[in-house]
Amino acid sequence: MSNLTTRSRHLLSKVSSLEKKHKVITYASLLFLTVSTYFLRTENQDIKVDFATLQERNHNLKQNMVIFNRNYEDFPLPVWQKVKRGDEFIINYVNPEYLKKFGHFFKGGKYGFIGKNNFDLFPKEIAQIYYENDIAVSITGDIIESIEESTDKDGNVMTLRVIKWRDIKDKKDTLIFGMVKEVLPNKKLK
């Protein structure tokens, strides 16, 4: 046992004297950190390129949604399209007329709404009614005409007569279309 202790002390004293004379541990640590930093930097550059590529693809997909729905671009009534993803209905498209009447909900211009659901954009009570009607249309496949509410630019409640219908693409994507048929006059309280 004492032999092992003596050898350990001797080894530690040699390593200590080498460190004092030549700074071996310090330089080895610096070399390790330099190599690690280099690899992290190249990995970071790869991530930046991937991110820029994904941003460009996302922008192109949004533009393609507008092209796909170009039939509604000149339609005189507000029209929108949502796609069902799990339990959510994600907004894919709104036409220019919709933007004129309800564009105050969207920040980021024409593409500020794509990828968001009702709960991201509207007050909870209004979004819940939209969700319930969307679910009904997606399950039954029936055309539903309903009365819904929204708010104008000043925060006043508007009553809307809305029609919604379903379309299934390639037996996998459930698309819900909606159109505001009429903005009903608000009843004034006496």
PDB file of C-alpha atoms in Angstrom:
ATOM      1  CA  MET A   1       0.000   0.000   0.000  1.00  0.00           C
ATOM      2  CA  SER A   2       2.793   2.395   0.872  1.00  0.00           C
ATOM      3  CA  ASN A   3       4.449   1.573  -2.466  1.00  0.00           C
ATOM      4  CA  LEU A   4       1.276   2.671  -4.300  1.00  0.00           C
ATOM      5  CA  THR A   5       1.114   5.874  -2.282  1.00  0.00           C
ATOM      6  CA  THR A   6       4.746   6.654  -3.041  1.00  0.00           C
ATOM      7  CA  ARG A   7       4.269   6.047  -6.760  1.00  0.00           C
ATOM      8  CA  SER A   8       1.142   8.239  -6.804  1.00  0.00           C
ATOM      9  CA  ARG A   9       2.995  11.093  -5.088  1.00  0.00           C
ATOM     10  CA  HIS A  10       5.929  10.720  -7.450  1.00  0.00           C
ATOM     11  CA  LEU A  11       3.586  10.815 -10.504  1.00  0.00           C
ATOM     12  CA  LEU A  12       1.765  13.863  -9.158  1.00  0.00           C
ATOM     13  CA  SER A  13       5.025  15.698  -8.496  1.00  0.00           C
ATOM     14  CA  LYS A  14       6.234  14.962 -12.066  1.00  0.00           C
ATOM     15  CA  VAL A  15       2.940  16.201 -13.569  1.00  0.00           C
ATOM     16  CA  SER A  16       3.075  19.258 -11.312  1.00  0.00           C
ATOM     17  CA  SER A  17       6.634  20.091 -12.324  1.00  0.00           C
ATOM     18  CA  LEU A  18       5.767  19.615 -16.031  1.00  0.00           C
ATOM     19  CA  GLU A  19       2.789  21.954 -15.608  1.00  0.00           C
ATOM     20  CA  LYS A  20       4.909  24.557 -13.860  1.00  0.00           C
ATOM     21  CA  LYS A  21       7.643  24.411 -16.507  1.00  0.00           C
ATOM     22  CA  HIS A  22       5.686  23.959 -19.716  1.00  0.00           C
ATOM     23  CA  LYS A  23       1.999  24.732 -18.917  1.00  0.00           C
ATOM     24  CA  VAL A  24       0.950  21.441 -20.568  1.00  0.00           C
ATOM     25  CA  ILE A  25      -2.526  21.272 -19.032  1.00  0.00           C
ATOM     26  CA  THR A  26      -3.244  24.921 -19.895  1.00  0.00           C
ATOM     27  CA  TYR A  27      -2.230  24.481 -23.533  1.00  0.00           C
ATOM     28  CA  ALA A  28      -4.098  21.187 -23.864  1.00  0.00           C
ATOM     29  CA  SER A  29      -7.232  22.890 -22.510  1.00  0.00           C
ATOM     30  CA  LEU A  30      -6.809  25.825 -24.904  1.00  0.00           C
ATOM     31  CA  LEU A  31      -6.337  23.450 -27.828  1.00  0.00           C
ATOM     32  CA  PHE A  32      -9.495  21.540 -26.872  1.00  0.00           C
ATOM     33  CA  LEU A  33     -11.497  24.770 -26.558  1.00  0.00           C
ATOM     34  CA  THR A  34     -10.208  26.070 -29.897  1.00  0.00           C
ATOM     35  CA  VAL A  35     -11.175  22.880 -31.727  1.00  0.00           C
ATOM     36  CA  SER A  36     -14.594  22.831 -30.021  1.00  0.00           C
ATOM     37  CA  THR A  37     -15.242  26.462 -30.981  1.00  0.00           C
ATOM     38  CA  TYR A  38     -14.330  25.757 -34.597  1.00  0.00           C
ATOM     39  CA  PHE A  39     -16.790  22.874 -34.844  1.00  0.00           C
ATOM     40  CA  LEU A  40     -19.527  24.862 -33.097  1.00  0.00           C
ATOM     41  CA  ARG A  41     -19.027  27.749 -35.516  1.00  0.00           C
ATOM     42  CA  THR A  42     -19.339  25.520 -38.582  1.00  0.00           C
ATOM     43  CA  GLU A  43     -22.421  23.847 -37.084  1.00  0.00           C
ATOM     44  CA  ASN A  44     -23.908  27.294 -36.412  1.00  0.00           C
ATOM     45  CA  GLN A  45     -23.351  28.292 -40.055  1.00  0.00           C
ATOM     46  CA  ASP A  46     -25.108  25.128 -41.223  1.00  0.00           C
ATOM     47  CA  ILE A  47     -28.075  25.917 -38.973  1.00  0.00           C
ATOM     48  CA  LYS A  48     -28.267  29.463 -40.351  1.00  0.00           C
ATOM     49  CA  VAL A  49     -28.348  28.137 -43.923  1.00  0.00           C
ATOM     50  CA  ASP A  50     -31.045  25.586 -43.028  1.00  0.00           C
ATOM     51  CA  PHE A  51     -33.101  28.280 -41.301  1.00  0.00           C
ATOM     52  CA  ALA A  52     -32.868  30.633 -44.295  1.00  0.00           C
ATOM     53  CA  THR A  53     -33.908  27.788 -46.596  1.00  0.00           C
ATOM     54  CA  LEU A  54     -36.929  26.970 -44.420  1.00  0.00           C
ATOM     55  CA  GLN A  55     -37.946  30.642 -44.316  1.00  0.00           C
ATOM     56  CA  GLU A  56     -37.828  30.839 -48.099  1.00  0.00           C
ATOM     57  CA  ARG A  57     -39.847  27.638 -48.500  1.00  0.00           C
ATOM     58  CA  ASN A  58     -42.418  28.908 -45.996  1.00  0.00           C
ATOM     59  CA  HIS A  59     -42.778  32.170 -47.907  1.00  0.00           C
ATOM     60  CA  ASN A  60     -43.201  30.266 -51.195  1.00  0.00           C
ATOM     61  CA  LEU A  61     -45.850  27.984 -49.672  1.00  0.00           C
ATOM     62  CA  LYS A  62     -47.810  31.013 -48.486  1.00  0.00           C
ATOM     63  CA  GLN A  63     -47.650  32.547 -51.955  1.00  0.00           C
ATOM     64  CA  ASN A  64     -48.754  29.238 -53.496  1.00  0.00           C
ATOM     65  CA  MET A  65     -51.811  29.210 -51.189  1.00  0.00           C
ATOM     66  CA  VAL A  66     -52.855  32.537 -52.692  1.00  0.00           C
ATOM     67  CA  ILE A  67     -52.308  31.201 -56.225  1.00  0.00           C
ATOM     68  CA  PHE A  68     -54.279  28.030 -55.387  1.00  0.00           C
ATOM     69  CA  ASN A  69     -57.196  30.170 -54.193  1.00  0.00           C
ATOM     70  CA  ARG A  70     -56.981  32.811 -56.937  1.00  0.00           C
ATOM     71  CA  ASN A  71     -60.630  32.153 -57.855  1.00  0.00           C
ATOM     72  CA  TYR A  72     -61.581  34.052 -54.709  1.00  0.00           C
ATOM     73  CA  GLU A  73     -59.208  36.999 -55.200  1.00  0.00           C
ATOM     74  CA  ASP A  74     -61.807  39.182 -56.968  1.00  0.00           C
ATOM     75  CA  PHE A  75     -64.830  37.774 -55.138  1.00  0.00           C
ATOM     76  CA  PRO A  76     -66.880  40.653 -53.638  1.00  0.00           C
ATOM     77  CA  LEU A  77     -67.601  38.916 -50.300  1.00  0.00           C
ATOM     78  CA  PRO A  78     -65.098  38.029 -47.564  1.00  0.00           C
ATOM     79  CA  VAL A  79     -63.881  34.432 -48.015  1.00  0.00           C
ATOM     80  CA  TRP A  80     -61.392  32.366 -46.013  1.00  0.00           C
ATOM     81  CA  GLN A  81     -60.003  28.847 -45.975  1.00  0.00           C
ATOM     82  CA  LYS A  82     -58.781  26.761 -43.041  1.00  0.00           C
ATOM     83  CA  VAL A  83     -57.145  23.339 -42.944  1.00  0.00           C
ATOM     84  CA  LYS A  84     -57.827  20.875 -40.131  1.00  0.00           C
ATOM     85  CA  ARG A  85     -54.659  19.767 -38.324  1.00  0.00           C
ATOM     86  CA  GLY A  86     -55.436  17.559 -35.350  1.00  0.00           C
ATOM     87  CA  ASP A  87     -57.945  19.470 -33.243  1.00  0.00           C
ATOM     88  CA  GLU A  88     -57.094  22.860 -34.743  1.00  0.00           C
ATOM     89  CA  PHE A  89     -58.256  24.738 -37.804  1.00  0.00           C
ATOM     90  CA  ILE A  90     -55.303  26.615 -39.266  1.00  0.00           C
ATOM     91  CA  ILE A  91     -56.006  29.593 -41.521  1.00  0.00           C
ATOM     92  CA  ASN A  92     -54.574  29.061 -45.007  1.00  0.00           C
ATOM     93  CA  TYR A  93     -56.076  31.871 -47.015  1.00  0.00           C
ATOM     94  CA  VAL A  94     -58.205  34.987 -46.869  1.00  0.00           C
ATOM     95  CA  ASN A  95     -59.209  37.017 -49.895  1.00  0.00           C
ATOM     96  CA  PRO A  96     -58.623  40.794 -50.288  1.00  0.00           C
ATOM     97  CA  GLU A  97     -62.229  41.592 -49.355  1.00  0.00           C
ATOM     98  CA  TYR A  98     -61.758  39.762 -46.061  1.00  0.00           C
ATOM     99  CA  LEU A  99     -58.627  41.801 -45.430  1.00  0.00           C
ATOM    100  CA  LYS A 100     -60.562  45.027 -46.042  1.00  0.00           C
ATOM    101  CA  LYS A 101     -63.243  44.153 -43.501  1.00  0.00           C
ATOM    102  CA  PHE A 102     -61.260  42.167 -40.942  1.00  0.00           C
ATOM    103  CA  GLY A 103     -57.624  42.964 -41.673  1.00  0.00           C
ATOM    104  CA  HIS A 104     -57.258  44.794 -38.367  1.00  0.00           C
ATOM    105  CA  PHE A 105     -56.840  41.360 -36.723  1.00  0.00           C
ATOM    106  CA  PHE A 106     -53.702  40.614 -38.702  1.00  0.00           C
ATOM    107  CA  LYS A 107     -50.249  42.038 -38.213  1.00  0.00           C
ATOM    108  CA  GLY A 108     -47.681  41.356 -40.880  1.00  0.00           C
ATOM    109  CA  GLY A 109     -49.643  42.200 -44.003  1.00  0.00           C
ATOM    110  CA  LYS A 110     -51.304  39.730 -46.312  1.00  0.00           C
ATOM    111  CA  TYR A 111     -49.445  36.733 -44.901  1.00  0.00           C
ATOM    112  CA  GLY A 112     -49.780  37.653 -41.221  1.00  0.00           C
ATOM    113  CA  PHE A 113     -52.699  35.280 -40.686  1.00  0.00           C
ATOM    114  CA  ILE A 114     -51.445  32.130 -42.400  1.00  0.00           C
ATOM    115  CA  GLY A 115     -50.569  29.399 -39.939  1.00  0.00           C
ATOM    116  CA  LYS A 116     -52.643  30.763 -37.064  1.00  0.00           C
ATOM    117  CA  ASN A 117     -55.821  29.392 -35.587  1.00  0.00           C
ATOM    118  CA  ASN A 118     -58.920  31.245 -34.362  1.00  0.00           C
ATOM    119  CA  PHE A 119     -57.671  31.361 -30.782  1.00  0.00           C
ATOM    120  CA  ASP A 120     -54.466  33.096 -31.911  1.00  0.00           C
ATOM    121  CA  LEU A 121     -56.409  35.879 -33.639  1.00  0.00           C
ATOM    122  CA  PHE A 122     -59.771  36.452 -31.990  1.00  0.00           C
ATOM    123  CA  PRO A 123     -61.114  36.852 -28.446  1.00  0.00           C
ATOM    124  CA  LYS A 124     -61.725  33.499 -26.740  1.00  0.00           C
ATOM    125  CA  GLU A 125     -65.549  33.652 -26.814  1.00  0.00           C
ATOM    126  CA  ILE A 126     -65.650  34.452 -30.529  1.00  0.00           C
ATOM    127  CA  ALA A 127     -62.937  31.908 -31.364  1.00  0.00           C
ATOM    128  CA  GLN A 128     -64.835  29.162 -29.524  1.00  0.00           C
ATOM    129  CA  ILE A 129     -67.971  29.750 -31.617  1.00  0.00           C
ATOM    130  CA  TYR A 130     -65.872  29.682 -34.813  1.00  0.00           C
ATOM    131  CA  TYR A 131     -64.249  26.427 -33.657  1.00  0.00           C
ATOM    132  CA  GLU A 132     -67.573  24.747 -32.868  1.00  0.00           C
ATOM    133  CA  ASN A 133     -68.985  25.659 -36.292  1.00  0.00           C
ATOM    134  CA  ASP A 134     -65.782  24.500 -38.031  1.00  0.00           C
ATOM    135  CA  ILE A 135     -65.931  21.161 -36.209  1.00  0.00           C
ATOM    136  CA  ALA A 136     -69.584  20.699 -37.181  1.00  0.00           C
ATOM    137  CA  VAL A 137     -68.806  21.319 -40.851  1.00  0.00           C
ATOM    138  CA  SER A 138     -65.725  19.085 -40.840  1.00  0.00           C
ATOM    139  CA  ILE A 139     -67.557  16.145 -39.255  1.00  0.00           C
ATOM    140  CA  THR A 140     -70.907  16.293 -41.051  1.00  0.00           C
ATOM    141  CA  GLY A 141     -69.794  17.668 -44.405  1.00  0.00           C
ATOM    142  CA  ASP A 142     -72.998  19.717 -44.499  1.00  0.00           C
ATOM    143  CA  ILE A 143     -73.096  23.321 -45.582  1.00  0.00           C
ATOM    144  CA  ILE A 144     -73.829  25.329 -42.465  1.00  0.00           C
ATOM    145  CA  GLU A 145     -75.292  28.800 -42.386  1.00  0.00           C
ATOM    146  CA  SER A 146     -74.916  30.447 -38.998  1.00  0.00           C
ATOM    147  CA  ILE A 147     -74.836  33.721 -37.144  1.00  0.00           C
ATOM    148  CA  GLU A 148     -71.400  34.581 -35.783  1.00  0.00           C
ATOM    149  CA  GLU A 149     -69.838  37.626 -34.215  1.00  0.00           C
ATOM    150  CA  SER A 150     -66.674  39.554 -34.831  1.00  0.00           C
ATOM    151  CA  THR A 151     -65.300  42.922 -33.843  1.00  0.00           C
ATOM    152  CA  ASP A 152     -64.644  45.922 -36.032  1.00  0.00           C
ATOM    153  CA  LYS A 153     -61.581  48.171 -35.952  1.00  0.00           C
ATOM    154  CA  ASP A 154     -63.026  50.136 -33.032  1.00  0.00           C
ATOM    155  CA  GLY A 155     -63.722  47.023 -30.951  1.00  0.00           C
ATOM    156  CA  ASN A 156     -67.512  47.083 -31.502  1.00  0.00           C
ATOM    157  CA  VAL A 157     -69.259  43.734 -31.918  1.00  0.00           C
ATOM    158  CA  MET A 158     -70.523  42.965 -35.422  1.00  0.00           C
ATOM    159  CA  THR A 159     -73.097  40.272 -36.148  1.00  0.00           C
ATOM    160  CA  LEU A 160     -72.400  38.261 -39.293  1.00  0.00           C
ATOM    161  CA  ARG A 161     -74.406  35.836 -41.385  1.00  0.00           C
ATOM    162  CA  VAL A 162     -71.834  33.220 -42.367  1.00  0.00           C
ATOM    163  CA  ILE A 163     -71.887  30.161 -44.600  1.00  0.00           C
ATOM    164  CA  LYS A 164     -69.284  27.378 -44.222  1.00  0.00           C
ATOM    165  CA  TRP A 165     -68.585  24.295 -46.312  1.00  0.00           C
ATOM    166  CA  ARG A 166     -66.061  21.469 -46.452  1.00  0.00           C
ATOM    167  CA  ASP A 167     -63.732  20.144 -49.121  1.00  0.00           C
ATOM    168  CA  ILE A 168     -61.467  17.112 -48.727  1.00  0.00           C
ATOM    169  CA  LYS A 169     -58.281  17.108 -50.801  1.00  0.00           C
ATOM    170  CA  ASP A 170     -56.499  13.875 -51.697  1.00  0.00           C
ATOM    171  CA  LYS A 171     -58.490  11.972 -49.029  1.00  0.00           C
ATOM    172  CA  LYS A 172     -56.361  13.499 -46.269  1.00  0.00           C
ATOM    173  CA  ASP A 173     -56.688  17.293 -45.957  1.00  0.00           C
ATOM    174  CA  THR A 174     -59.986  18.616 -44.667  1.00  0.00           C
ATOM    175  CA  LEU A 175     -60.434  22.182 -45.884  1.00  0.00           C
ATOM    176  CA  ILE A 176     -63.087  24.409 -44.346  1.00  0.00           C
ATOM    177  CA  PHE A 177     -64.197  27.365 -46.448  1.00  0.00           C
ATOM    178  CA  GLY A 178     -66.212  30.227 -45.066  1.00  0.00           C
ATOM    179  CA  MET A 179     -67.889  33.313 -46.470  1.00  0.00           C
ATOM    180  CA  VAL A 180     -69.528  36.289 -44.805  1.00  0.00           C
ATOM    181  CA  LYS A 181     -72.829  36.659 -46.633  1.00  0.00           C
ATOM    182  CA  GLU A 182     -74.014  39.703 -44.744  1.00  0.00           C
ATOM    183  CA  VAL A 183     -73.068  42.013 -41.909  1.00  0.00           C
ATOM    184  CA  LEU A 184     -76.259  42.422 -39.884  1.00  0.00           C
ATOM    185  CA  PRO A 185     -77.117  45.747 -38.277  1.00  0.00           C
ATOM    186  CA  ASN A 186     -76.443  45.868 -34.552  1.00  0.00           C
ATOM    187  CA  LYS A 187     -79.486  46.149 -32.325  1.00  0.00           C
ATOM    188  CA  LYS A 188     -79.340  49.180 -30.119  1.00  0.00           C
ATOM    189  CA  LEU A 189     -80.226  48.768 -26.483  1.00  0.00           C
ATOM    190  CA  LYS A 190     -82.874  51.112 -25.095  1.00  0.00           C
TER     191      LYS A 190
END
